[in-house]
PDB file of N, CA and C in Angstrom:
ATOM      1  N   MET A1361      54.997 -72.643  69.280  1.00  0.00           N
ATOM      2  CA  MET A1361      54.963 -73.144  67.303  1.00  0.00           C
ATOM      3  C   MET A1361      53.129 -73.201  67.476  1.00  0.00           C
ATOM      4  N   MET A1362      53.168 -72.614  66.019  1.00  0.00           N
ATOM      5  CA  MET A1362      51.290 -72.300  65.660  1.00  0.00           C
ATOM      6  C   MET A1362      50.638 -72.982  65.321  1.00  0.00           C
ATOM      7  N   PRO A1363      49.077 -73.541  65.632  1.00  0.00           N
ATOM      8  CA  PRO A1363      49.122 -74.890  64.866  1.00  0.00           C
ATOM      9  C   PRO A1363      48.838 -74.542  63.665  1.00  0.00           C
ATOM     10  N   ARG A1364      48.452 -75.207  62.881  1.00  0.00           N
ATOM     11  CA  ARG A1364      48.483 -75.248  61.356  1.00  0.00           C
ATOM     12  C   ARG A1364      46.579 -74.990  61.519  1.00  0.00           C
ATOM     13  N   PHE A1365      46.488 -74.185  60.380  1.00  0.00           N
ATOM     14  CA  PHE A1365      45.066 -74.209  59.958  1.00  0.00           C
ATOM     15  C   PHE A1365      44.920 -73.437  58.229  1.00  0.00           C
ATOM     16  N   ARG A1366      44.014 -73.930  58.099  1.00  0.00           N
ATOM     17  CA  ARG A1366      43.895 -73.187  56.922  1.00  0.00           C
ATOM     18  C   ARG A1366      43.082 -71.910  56.439  1.00  0.00           C
ATOM     19  N   HIS A1367      44.004 -71.353  55.675  1.00  0.00           N
ATOM     20  CA  HIS A1367      43.542 -69.135  55.645  1.00  0.00           C
ATOM     21  C   HIS A1367      42.370 -69.582  55.006  1.00  0.00           C
ATOM     22  N   VAL A1368      40.975 -68.435  55.147  1.00  0.00           N
ATOM     23  CA  VAL A1368      40.499 -68.352  54.280  1.00  0.00           C
ATOM     24  C   VAL A1368      41.184 -68.048  52.913  1.00  0.00           C
ATOM     25  N   PRO A1369      40.590 -67.886  51.585  1.00  0.00           N
ATOM     26  CA  PRO A1369      40.809 -67.428  50.471  1.00  0.00           C
ATOM     27  C   PRO A1369      41.329 -66.209  50.185  1.00  0.00           C
ATOM     28  N   GLY A1370      42.017 -65.134  49.594  1.00  0.00           N
ATOM     29  CA  GLY A1370      41.996 -63.602  49.401  1.00  0.00           C
ATOM     30  C   GLY A1370      41.947 -62.988  50.773  1.00  0.00           C
ATOM     31  N   ILE A1371      42.596 -63.903  52.298  1.00  0.00           N
ATOM     32  CA  ILE A1371      42.828 -62.751  53.510  1.00  0.00           C
ATOM     33  C   ILE A1371      43.722 -63.557  54.354  1.00  0.00           C
ATOM     34  N   GLN A1372      45.074 -62.637  54.191  1.00  0.00           N
ATOM     35  CA  GLN A1372      45.720 -62.142  54.744  1.00  0.00           C
ATOM     36  C   GLN A1372      46.164 -62.626  56.257  1.00  0.00           C
ATOM     37  N   PRO A1373      47.190 -63.599  56.833  1.00  0.00           N
ATOM     38  CA  PRO A1373      47.123 -63.129  58.098  1.00  0.00           C
ATOM     39  C   PRO A1373      48.104 -61.986  58.512  1.00  0.00           C
ATOM     40  N   GLY A1374      48.106 -61.501  59.805  1.00  0.00           N
ATOM     41  CA  GLY A1374      49.310 -60.534  59.778  1.00  0.00           C
ATOM     42  C   GLY A1374      50.189 -61.265  60.594  1.00  0.00           C
ATOM     43  N   GLN A1375      51.096 -60.533  60.729  1.00  0.00           N
ATOM     44  CA  GLN A1375      52.572 -60.518  61.627  1.00  0.00           C
ATOM     45  C   GLN A1375      52.697 -61.647  62.268  1.00  0.00           C
ATOM     46  N   PRO A1376      53.032 -62.976  62.776  1.00  0.00           N
ATOM     47  CA  PRO A1376      53.057 -63.360  64.275  1.00  0.00           C
ATOM     48  C   PRO A1376      53.726 -62.923  65.442  1.00  0.00           C
ATOM     49  N   VAL A1377      52.857 -62.824  66.502  1.00  0.00           N
ATOM     50  CA  VAL A1377      53.198 -62.093  67.540  1.00  0.00           C
ATOM     51  C   VAL A1377      53.102 -62.908  69.245  1.00  0.00           C
ATOM     52  N   ASP A1378      54.058 -63.319  69.696  1.00  0.00           N
ATOM     53  CA  ASP A1378      54.472 -63.985  70.630  1.00  0.00           C
ATOM     54  C   ASP A1378      53.364 -62.727  71.835  1.00  0.00           C
ATOM     55  N   PHE A1379      52.493 -63.424  72.783  1.00  0.00           N
ATOM     56  CA  PHE A1379      51.209 -63.562  73.846  1.00  0.00           C
ATOM     57  C   PHE A1379      51.463 -64.157  74.897  1.00  0.00           C
ATOM     58  N   THR A1380      51.102 -64.480  75.998  1.00  0.00           N
ATOM     59  CA  THR A1380      51.164 -64.899  77.232  1.00  0.00           C
ATOM     60  C   THR A1380      49.974 -65.362  77.732  1.00  0.00           C
ATOM     61  N   PHE A1381      48.672 -66.399  77.908  1.00  0.00           N
ATOM     62  CA  PHE A1381      47.895 -66.264  77.899  1.00  0.00           C
ATOM     63  C   PHE A1381      47.669 -67.820  79.402  1.00  0.00           C
ATOM     64  N   ASN A1382      47.800 -66.947  80.826  1.00  0.00           N
ATOM     65  CA  ASN A1382      47.276 -67.658  81.576  1.00  0.00           C
ATOM     66  C   ASN A1382      48.644 -67.874  82.216  1.00  0.00           C
ATOM     67  N   GLY A1383      49.548 -67.251  81.753  1.00  0.00           N
ATOM     68  CA  GLY A1383      51.275 -67.872  82.439  1.00  0.00           C
ATOM     69  C   GLY A1383      51.764 -68.990  81.008  1.00  0.00           C
ATOM     70  N   THR A1384      51.089 -69.182  79.722  1.00  0.00           N
ATOM     71  CA  THR A1384      51.206 -69.637  78.972  1.00  0.00           C
ATOM     72  C   THR A1384      51.803 -69.316  77.923  1.00  0.00           C
ATOM     73  N   ALA A1385      53.353 -69.158  77.523  1.00  0.00           N
ATOM     74  CA  ALA A1385      53.560 -68.596  76.179  1.00  0.00           C
ATOM     75  C   ALA A1385      52.771 -69.322  74.333  1.00  0.00           C
ATOM     76  N   MET A1386      52.534 -68.538  73.948  1.00  0.00           N
ATOM     77  CA  MET A1386      51.823 -68.674  72.864  1.00  0.00           C
ATOM     78  C   MET A1386      52.062 -67.870  71.521  1.00  0.00           C
ATOM     79  N   SER A1387      51.500 -68.093  70.405  1.00  0.00           N
ATOM     80  CA  SER A1387      51.265 -67.312  69.244  1.00  0.00           C
ATOM     81  C   SER A1387      49.995 -67.277  68.536  1.00  0.00           C
ATOM     82  N   GLY A1388      50.006 -66.113  67.703  1.00  0.00           N
ATOM     83  CA  GLY A1388      49.335 -65.410  66.927  1.00  0.00           C
ATOM     84  C   GLY A1388      49.696 -64.476  65.856  1.00  0.00           C
ATOM     85  N   HIS A1389      47.957 -64.238  65.061  1.00  0.00           N
ATOM     86  CA  HIS A1389      48.820 -63.133  64.409  1.00  0.00           C
ATOM     87  C   HIS A1389      48.136 -61.814  64.595  1.00  0.00           C
ATOM     88  N   GLN A1390      48.905 -60.820  64.400  1.00  0.00           N
ATOM     89  CA  GLN A1390      48.947 -59.844  64.931  1.00  0.00           C
ATOM     90  C   GLN A1390      47.949 -58.778  64.159  1.00  0.00           C
ATOM     91  N   GLY A1391      46.593 -58.901  64.823  1.00  0.00           N
ATOM     92  CA  GLY A1391      45.799 -57.920  64.710  1.00  0.00           C
ATOM     93  C   GLY A1391      44.353 -59.058  64.297  1.00  0.00           C
ATOM     94  N   GLU A1392      44.303 -60.511  64.483  1.00  0.00           N
ATOM     95  CA  GLU A1392      43.286 -61.004  64.277  1.00  0.00           C
ATOM     96  C   GLU A1392      43.295 -61.137  66.534  1.00  0.00           C
ATOM     97  N   SER A1393      41.677 -61.334  66.468  1.00  0.00           N
ATOM     98  CA  SER A1393      41.141 -61.704  67.622  1.00  0.00           C
ATOM     99  C   SER A1393      41.846 -62.139  68.662  1.00  0.00           C
ATOM    100  N   ILE A1394      42.187 -62.193  70.417  1.00  0.00           N
ATOM    101  CA  ILE A1394      42.542 -62.500  70.839  1.00  0.00           C
ATOM    102  C   ILE A1394      41.436 -64.028  71.016  1.00  0.00           C
ATOM    103  N   ALA A1395      39.990 -64.043  70.451  1.00  0.00           N
ATOM    104  CA  ALA A1395      39.641 -65.092  70.732  1.00  0.00           C
ATOM    105  C   ALA A1395      39.696 -66.200  69.513  1.00  0.00           C
ATOM    106  N   SER A1396      40.097 -65.559  68.366  1.00  0.00           N
ATOM    107  CA  SER A1396      40.782 -66.660  67.605  1.00  0.00           C
ATOM    108  C   SER A1396      41.891 -67.415  67.695  1.00  0.00           C
ATOM    109  N   ALA A1397      42.454 -66.193  68.609  1.00  0.00           N
ATOM    110  CA  ALA A1397      43.916 -67.487  69.045  1.00  0.00           C
ATOM    111  C   ALA A1397      44.043 -68.028  70.213  1.00  0.00           C
ATOM    112  N   LEU A1398      43.335 -67.525  70.722  1.00  0.00           N
ATOM    113  CA  LEU A1398      43.128 -68.473  72.001  1.00  0.00           C
ATOM    114  C   LEU A1398      42.115 -69.720  71.584  1.00  0.00           C
ATOM    115  N   LEU A1399      41.385 -69.811  70.565  1.00  0.00           N
ATOM    116  CA  LEU A1399      40.607 -71.034  69.311  1.00  0.00           C
ATOM    117  C   LEU A1399      41.709 -71.604  68.702  1.00  0.00           C
ATOM    118  N   ARG A1400      42.670 -71.365  68.440  1.00  0.00           N
ATOM    119  CA  ARG A1400      43.430 -72.030  67.309  1.00  0.00           C
ATOM    120  C   ARG A1400      43.748 -72.807  68.012  1.00  0.00           C
ATOM    121  N   ALA A1401      44.828 -72.315  69.467  1.00  0.00           N
ATOM    122  CA  ALA A1401      45.485 -72.939  70.474  1.00  0.00           C
ATOM    123  C   ALA A1401      44.983 -74.152  71.281  1.00  0.00           C
ATOM    124  N   GLY A1402      43.462 -74.732  70.841  1.00  0.00           N
ATOM    125  CA  GLY A1402      43.248 -74.930  71.492  1.00  0.00           C
ATOM    126  C   GLY A1402      42.396 -74.644  72.912  1.00  0.00           C
ATOM    127  N   ILE A1403      42.516 -73.357  73.465  1.00  0.00           N
ATOM    128  CA  ILE A1403      41.866 -72.967  74.666  1.00  0.00           C
ATOM    129  C   ILE A1403      40.153 -72.908  73.712  1.00  0.00           C
ATOM    130  N   LEU A1404      39.375 -73.414  74.377  1.00  0.00           N
ATOM    131  CA  LEU A1404      38.116 -73.896  74.261  1.00  0.00           C
ATOM    132  C   LEU A1404      37.191 -72.937  76.063  1.00  0.00           C
ATOM    133  N   SER A1405      37.695 -72.565  76.711  1.00  0.00           N
ATOM    134  CA  SER A1405      37.174 -72.029  78.113  1.00  0.00           C
ATOM    135  C   SER A1405      38.093 -70.778  78.350  1.00  0.00           C
ATOM    136  N   GLN A1406      37.420 -70.246  78.932  1.00  0.00           N
ATOM    137  CA  GLN A1406      38.226 -68.571  79.711  1.00  0.00           C
ATOM    138  C   GLN A1406      37.546 -68.349  80.550  1.00  0.00           C
ATOM    139  N   ARG A1407      36.381 -69.089  81.160  1.00  0.00           N
ATOM    140  CA  ARG A1407      35.703 -68.861  82.069  1.00  0.00           C
ATOM    141  C   ARG A1407      34.562 -70.010  82.842  1.00  0.00           C
ATOM    142  N   ILE A1408      35.007 -70.246  84.725  1.00  0.00           N
ATOM    143  CA  ILE A1408      34.321 -70.939  85.017  1.00  0.00           C
ATOM    144  C   ILE A1408      32.749 -70.474  85.608  1.00  0.00           C
ATOM    145  N   SER A1409      31.929 -71.940  85.940  1.00  0.00           N
ATOM    146  CA  SER A1409      30.580 -71.500  86.137  1.00  0.00           C
ATOM    147  C   SER A1409      30.454 -70.680  87.455  1.00  0.00           C
ATOM    148  N   PRO A1410      30.323 -69.886  88.685  1.00  0.00           N
ATOM    149  CA  PRO A1410      29.872 -69.603  89.354  1.00  0.00           C
ATOM    150  C   PRO A1410      29.465 -70.726  90.465  1.00  0.00           C
ATOM    151  N   ARG A1411      28.511 -71.425  89.535  1.00  0.00           N
ATOM    152  CA  ARG A1411      27.125 -71.971  90.343  1.00  0.00           C
ATOM    153  C   ARG A1411      27.875 -73.671  90.023  1.00  0.00           C
ATOM    154  N   ASP A1412      28.621 -73.930  89.196  1.00  0.00           N
ATOM    155  CA  ASP A1412      28.922 -75.525  89.333  1.00  0.00           C
ATOM    156  C   ASP A1412      30.011 -75.883  89.666  1.00  0.00           C
ATOM    157  N   ALA A1413      31.309 -75.031  89.230  1.00  0.00           N
ATOM    158  CA  ALA A1413      32.528 -74.634  89.422  1.00  0.00           C
ATOM    159  C   ALA A1413      32.949 -74.998  87.492  1.00  0.00           C
ATOM    160  N   GLY A1414      32.266 -75.549  86.523  1.00  0.00           N
ATOM    161  CA  GLY A1414      31.677 -76.314  85.157  1.00  0.00           C
ATOM    162  C   GLY A1414      32.846 -74.874  83.982  1.00  0.00           C
ATOM    163  N   GLN A1415      33.657 -75.542  83.428  1.00  0.00           N
ATOM    164  CA  GLN A1415      34.218 -74.922  82.339  1.00  0.00           C
ATOM    165  C   GLN A1415      32.837 -74.088  81.259  1.00  0.00           C
ATOM    166  N   ARG A1416      33.026 -72.733  81.483  1.00  0.00           N
ATOM    167  CA  ARG A1416      31.954 -72.045  80.264  1.00  0.00           C
ATOM    168  C   ARG A1416      32.531 -72.174  78.855  1.00  0.00           C
ATOM    169  N   GLY A1417      32.268 -71.717  77.821  1.00  0.00           N
ATOM    170  CA  GLY A1417      32.531 -71.678  76.439  1.00  0.00           C
ATOM    171  C   GLY A1417      32.129 -71.082  75.831  1.00  0.00           C
ATOM    172  N   TYR A1418      32.684 -70.546  74.551  1.00  0.00           N
ATOM    173  CA  TYR A1418      32.581 -69.063  73.943  1.00  0.00           C
ATOM    174  C   TYR A1418      31.117 -69.522  73.471  1.00  0.00           C
ATOM    175  N   TYR A1419      30.536 -68.103  73.912  1.00  0.00           N
ATOM    176  CA  TYR A1419      29.280 -67.625  73.563  1.00  0.00           C
ATOM    177  C   TYR A1419      28.708 -66.867  71.611  1.00  0.00           C
ATOM    178  N   CYS A1420      28.340 -66.085  71.996  1.00  0.00           N
ATOM    179  CA  CYS A1420      28.207 -65.191  70.862  1.00  0.00           C
ATOM    180  C   CYS A1420      29.742 -65.230  69.285  1.00  0.00           C
ATOM    181  N   GLY A1421      30.293 -64.862  70.257  1.00  0.00           N
ATOM    182  CA  GLY A1421      31.136 -64.378  69.177  1.00  0.00           C
ATOM    183  C   GLY A1421      30.780 -63.031  68.799  1.00  0.00           C
ATOM    184  N   MET A1422      30.707 -62.446  68.744  1.00  0.00           N
ATOM    185  CA  MET A1422      30.459 -61.072  69.007  1.00  0.00           C
ATOM    186  C   MET A1422      29.735 -59.624  69.710  1.00  0.00           C
ATOM    187  N   GLY A1423      30.832 -60.405  71.263  1.00  0.00           N
ATOM    188  CA  GLY A1423      30.755 -58.488  71.744  1.00  0.00           C
ATOM    189  C   GLY A1423      29.330 -58.871  72.112  1.00  0.00           C
ATOM    190  N   GLN A1424      28.320 -59.507  72.345  1.00  0.00           N
ATOM    191  CA  GLN A1424      26.993 -59.515  73.507  1.00  0.00           C
ATOM    192  C   GLN A1424      27.223 -60.074  74.514  1.00  0.00           C
ATOM    193  N   CYS A1425      27.674 -61.168  75.116  1.00  0.00           N
ATOM    194  CA  CYS A1425      27.335 -61.592  76.065  1.00  0.00           C
ATOM    195  C   CYS A1425      28.601 -61.849  77.544  1.00  0.00           C
ATOM    196  N   TRP A1426      29.216 -61.550  77.251  1.00  0.00           N
ATOM    197  CA  TRP A1426      31.378 -61.517  78.000  1.00  0.00           C
ATOM    198  C   TRP A1426      31.176 -63.022  78.388  1.00  0.00           C
ATOM    199  N   GLU A1427      31.279 -63.809  77.416  1.00  0.00           N
ATOM    200  CA  GLU A1427      31.432 -64.856  78.112  1.00  0.00           C
ATOM    201  C   GLU A1427      32.717 -65.571  77.808  1.00  0.00           C
ATOM    202  N   CYS A1428      33.780 -64.377  76.880  1.00  0.00           N
ATOM    203  CA  CYS A1428      34.810 -64.494  76.620  1.00  0.00           C
ATOM    204  C   CYS A1428      35.740 -63.422  76.996  1.00  0.00           C
ATOM    205  N   ALA A1429      35.753 -63.356  78.028  1.00  0.00           N
ATOM    206  CA  ALA A1429      36.328 -61.850  79.302  1.00  0.00           C
ATOM    207  C   ALA A1429      37.193 -62.575  79.396  1.00  0.00           C
ATOM    208  N   VAL A1430      38.510 -61.501  79.175  1.00  0.00           N
ATOM    209  CA  VAL A1430      39.673 -61.441  80.087  1.00  0.00           C
ATOM    210  C   VAL A1430      40.243 -60.435  80.031  1.00  0.00           C
ATOM    211  N   ARG A1431      41.500 -60.844  80.988  1.00  0.00           N
ATOM    212  CA  ARG A1431      42.235 -59.285  81.667  1.00  0.00           C
ATOM    213  C   ARG A1431      43.225 -59.081  81.039  1.00  0.00           C
ATOM    214  N   ILE A1432      43.656 -57.941  79.929  1.00  0.00           N
ATOM    215  CA  ILE A1432      45.236 -58.214  79.776  1.00  0.00           C
ATOM    216  C   ILE A1432      46.356 -56.802  80.633  1.00  0.00           C
ATOM    217  N   ASP A1433      47.247 -57.077  80.109  1.00  0.00           N
ATOM    218  CA  ASP A1433      48.426 -56.734  80.930  1.00  0.00           C
ATOM    219  C   ASP A1433      47.941 -56.195  82.521  1.00  0.00           C
ATOM    220  N   GLY A1434      47.090 -56.927  83.472  1.00  0.00           N
ATOM    221  CA  GLY A1434      46.784 -56.608  83.930  1.00  0.00           C
ATOM    222  C   GLY A1434      45.958 -55.578  84.431  1.00  0.00           C
ATOM    223  N   ARG A1435      45.394 -54.544  83.741  1.00  0.00           N
ATOM    224  CA  ARG A1435      44.395 -53.742  83.621  1.00  0.00           C
ATOM    225  C   ARG A1435      43.155 -53.310  83.071  1.00  0.00           C
ATOM    226  N   ARG A1436      42.753 -53.684  82.154  1.00  0.00           N
ATOM    227  CA  ARG A1436      41.583 -53.973  82.288  1.00  0.00           C
ATOM    228  C   ARG A1436      40.639 -55.043  81.551  1.00  0.00           C
ATOM    229  N   THR A1437      39.751 -55.634  82.009  1.00  0.00           N
ATOM    230  CA  THR A1437      38.514 -56.833  81.098  1.00  0.00           C
ATOM    231  C   THR A1437      38.520 -56.821  80.196  1.00  0.00           C
ATOM    232  N   VAL A1438      38.240 -56.896  78.727  1.00  0.00           N
ATOM    233  CA  VAL A1438      37.422 -56.816  77.732  1.00  0.00           C
ATOM    234  C   VAL A1438      36.962 -57.976  77.460  1.00  0.00           C
ATOM    235  N   ARG A1439      36.668 -57.967  75.908  1.00  0.00           N
ATOM    236  CA  ARG A1439      35.711 -59.115  75.423  1.00  0.00           C
ATOM    237  C   ARG A1439      37.130 -59.308  74.299  1.00  0.00           C
ATOM    238  N   SER A1440      37.587 -60.863  73.881  1.00  0.00           N
ATOM    239  CA  SER A1440      38.474 -61.008  73.637  1.00  0.00           C
ATOM    240  C   SER A1440      38.166 -61.652  72.252  1.00  0.00           C
ATOM    241  N   CYS A1441      37.051 -61.690  71.976  1.00  0.00           N
ATOM    242  CA  CYS A1441      36.515 -61.588  70.852  1.00  0.00           C
ATOM    243  C   CYS A1441      36.555 -60.315  70.330  1.00  0.00           C
ATOM    244  N   MET A1442      36.805 -59.002  70.693  1.00  0.00           N
ATOM    245  CA  MET A1442      36.444 -58.335  70.200  1.00  0.00           C
ATOM    246  C   MET A1442      37.795 -57.246  70.020  1.00  0.00           C
ATOM    247  N   GLU A1443      38.790 -58.109  70.529  1.00  0.00           N
ATOM    248  CA  GLU A1443      40.048 -57.314  71.240  1.00  0.00           C
ATOM    249  C   GLU A1443      40.884 -57.642  70.045  1.00  0.00           C
ATOM    250  N   PRO A1444      41.612 -56.810  69.384  1.00  0.00           N
ATOM    251  CA  PRO A1444      42.706 -57.258  68.877  1.00  0.00           C
ATOM    252  C   PRO A1444      44.060 -57.873  69.369  1.00  0.00           C
ATOM    253  N   LEU A1445      44.726 -58.895  69.044  1.00  0.00           N
ATOM    254  CA  LEU A1445      46.218 -59.374  69.474  1.00  0.00           C
ATOM    255  C   LEU A1445      47.306 -58.403  68.760  1.00  0.00           C
ATOM    256  N   ALA A1446      47.963 -57.850  70.225  1.00  0.00           N
ATOM    257  CA  ALA A1446      49.295 -57.043  70.316  1.00  0.00           C
ATOM    258  C   ALA A1446      50.532 -57.953  70.304  1.00  0.00           C
ATOM    259  N   HIS A1447      51.435 -57.879  69.864  1.00  0.00           N
ATOM    260  CA  HIS A1447      52.590 -58.375  70.331  1.00  0.00           C
ATOM    261  C   HIS A1447      53.271 -57.876  71.769  1.00  0.00           C
ATOM    262  N   GLY A1448      53.625 -58.960  71.759  1.00  0.00           N
ATOM    263  CA  GLY A1448      53.482 -58.484  74.389  1.00  0.00           C
ATOM    264  C   GLY A1448      52.285 -58.618  75.098  1.00  0.00           C
ATOM    265  N   MET A1449      51.555 -58.481  74.811  1.00  0.00           N
ATOM    266  CA  MET A1449      50.039 -59.011  75.141  1.00  0.00           C
ATOM    267  C   MET A1449      50.521 -60.042  76.312  1.00  0.00           C
ATOM    268  N   THR A1450      49.926 -59.458  77.460  1.00  0.00           N
ATOM    269  CA  THR A1450      49.956 -60.968  78.996  1.00  0.00           C
ATOM    270  C   THR A1450      48.454 -60.625  79.202  1.00  0.00           C
ATOM    271  N   ILE A1451      47.828 -62.131  78.892  1.00  0.00           N
ATOM    272  CA  ILE A1451      46.212 -62.264  78.979  1.00  0.00           C
ATOM    273  C   ILE A1451      46.167 -63.075  79.860  1.00  0.00           C
ATOM    274  N   PHE A1452      44.859 -62.741  80.604  1.00  0.00           N
ATOM    275  CA  PHE A1452      44.733 -63.960  81.825  1.00  0.00           C
ATOM    276  C   PHE A1452      43.162 -63.637  81.694  1.00  0.00           C
ATOM    277  N   THR A1453      42.698 -64.894  81.934  1.00  0.00           N
ATOM    278  CA  THR A1453      41.066 -65.035  81.860  1.00  0.00           C
ATOM    279  C   THR A1453      40.677 -64.227  83.257  1.00  0.00           C
ATOM    280  N   ALA A1454      39.752 -63.424  82.942  1.00  0.00           N
ATOM    281  CA  ALA A1454      38.944 -62.568  84.214  1.00  0.00           C
ATOM    282  C   ALA A1454      38.781 -63.527  85.243  1.00  0.00           C
ATOM    283  N   ASP A1455      39.447 -63.839  85.464  1.00  0.00           N
ATOM    284  CA  ASP A1455      39.283 -64.194  87.165  1.00  0.00           C
ATOM    285  C   ASP A1455      41.002 -64.676  87.546  1.00  0.00           C
ATOM    286  N   GLU A1456      41.994 -64.553  87.088  1.00  0.00           N
ATOM    287  CA  GLU A1456      42.879 -64.993  87.365  1.00  0.00           C
ATOM    288  C   GLU A1456      43.861 -63.690  86.949  1.00  0.00           C
ATOM    289  N   GLY A1457      44.869 -64.354  87.624  1.00  0.00           N
ATOM    290  CA  GLY A1457      46.063 -63.419  87.368  1.00  0.00           C
ATOM    291  C   GLY A1457      45.569 -61.649  88.305  1.00  0.00           C
ATOM    292  N   ILE A1458      44.675 -61.736  88.810  1.00  0.00           N
ATOM    293  CA  ILE A1458      44.629 -60.698  90.428  1.00  0.00           C
ATOM    294  C   ILE A1458      45.324 -60.792  90.884  1.00  0.00           C
ATOM    295  N   SER A1459      45.661 -59.715  91.866  1.00  0.00           N
ATOM    296  CA  SER A1459      46.223 -59.166  92.418  1.00  0.00           C
ATOM    297  C   SER A1459      45.781 -58.649  94.118  1.00  0.00           C
TER     298      SER A1459
END
């Protein structure tokens, strides 16, 4: 089930889509950023600090810092704040799901 949130007047969300994040089934809207879908689902951190193993949260939200890096379908690493969500995506944090 998708969390409740208030839409900005005049902006229509895309169609609902299903995806997985670190093995957990989730839903979002076609075309919204992956970061947006994860934030609405309560995922506030996507990285672990290599220095102290603490969780690191989103930082810039505009594609400059790479704090929101994720791997899509096991192939490529992208900034989740800049990547549109699509149905069926398999998404892992950048350091998870790598064999």
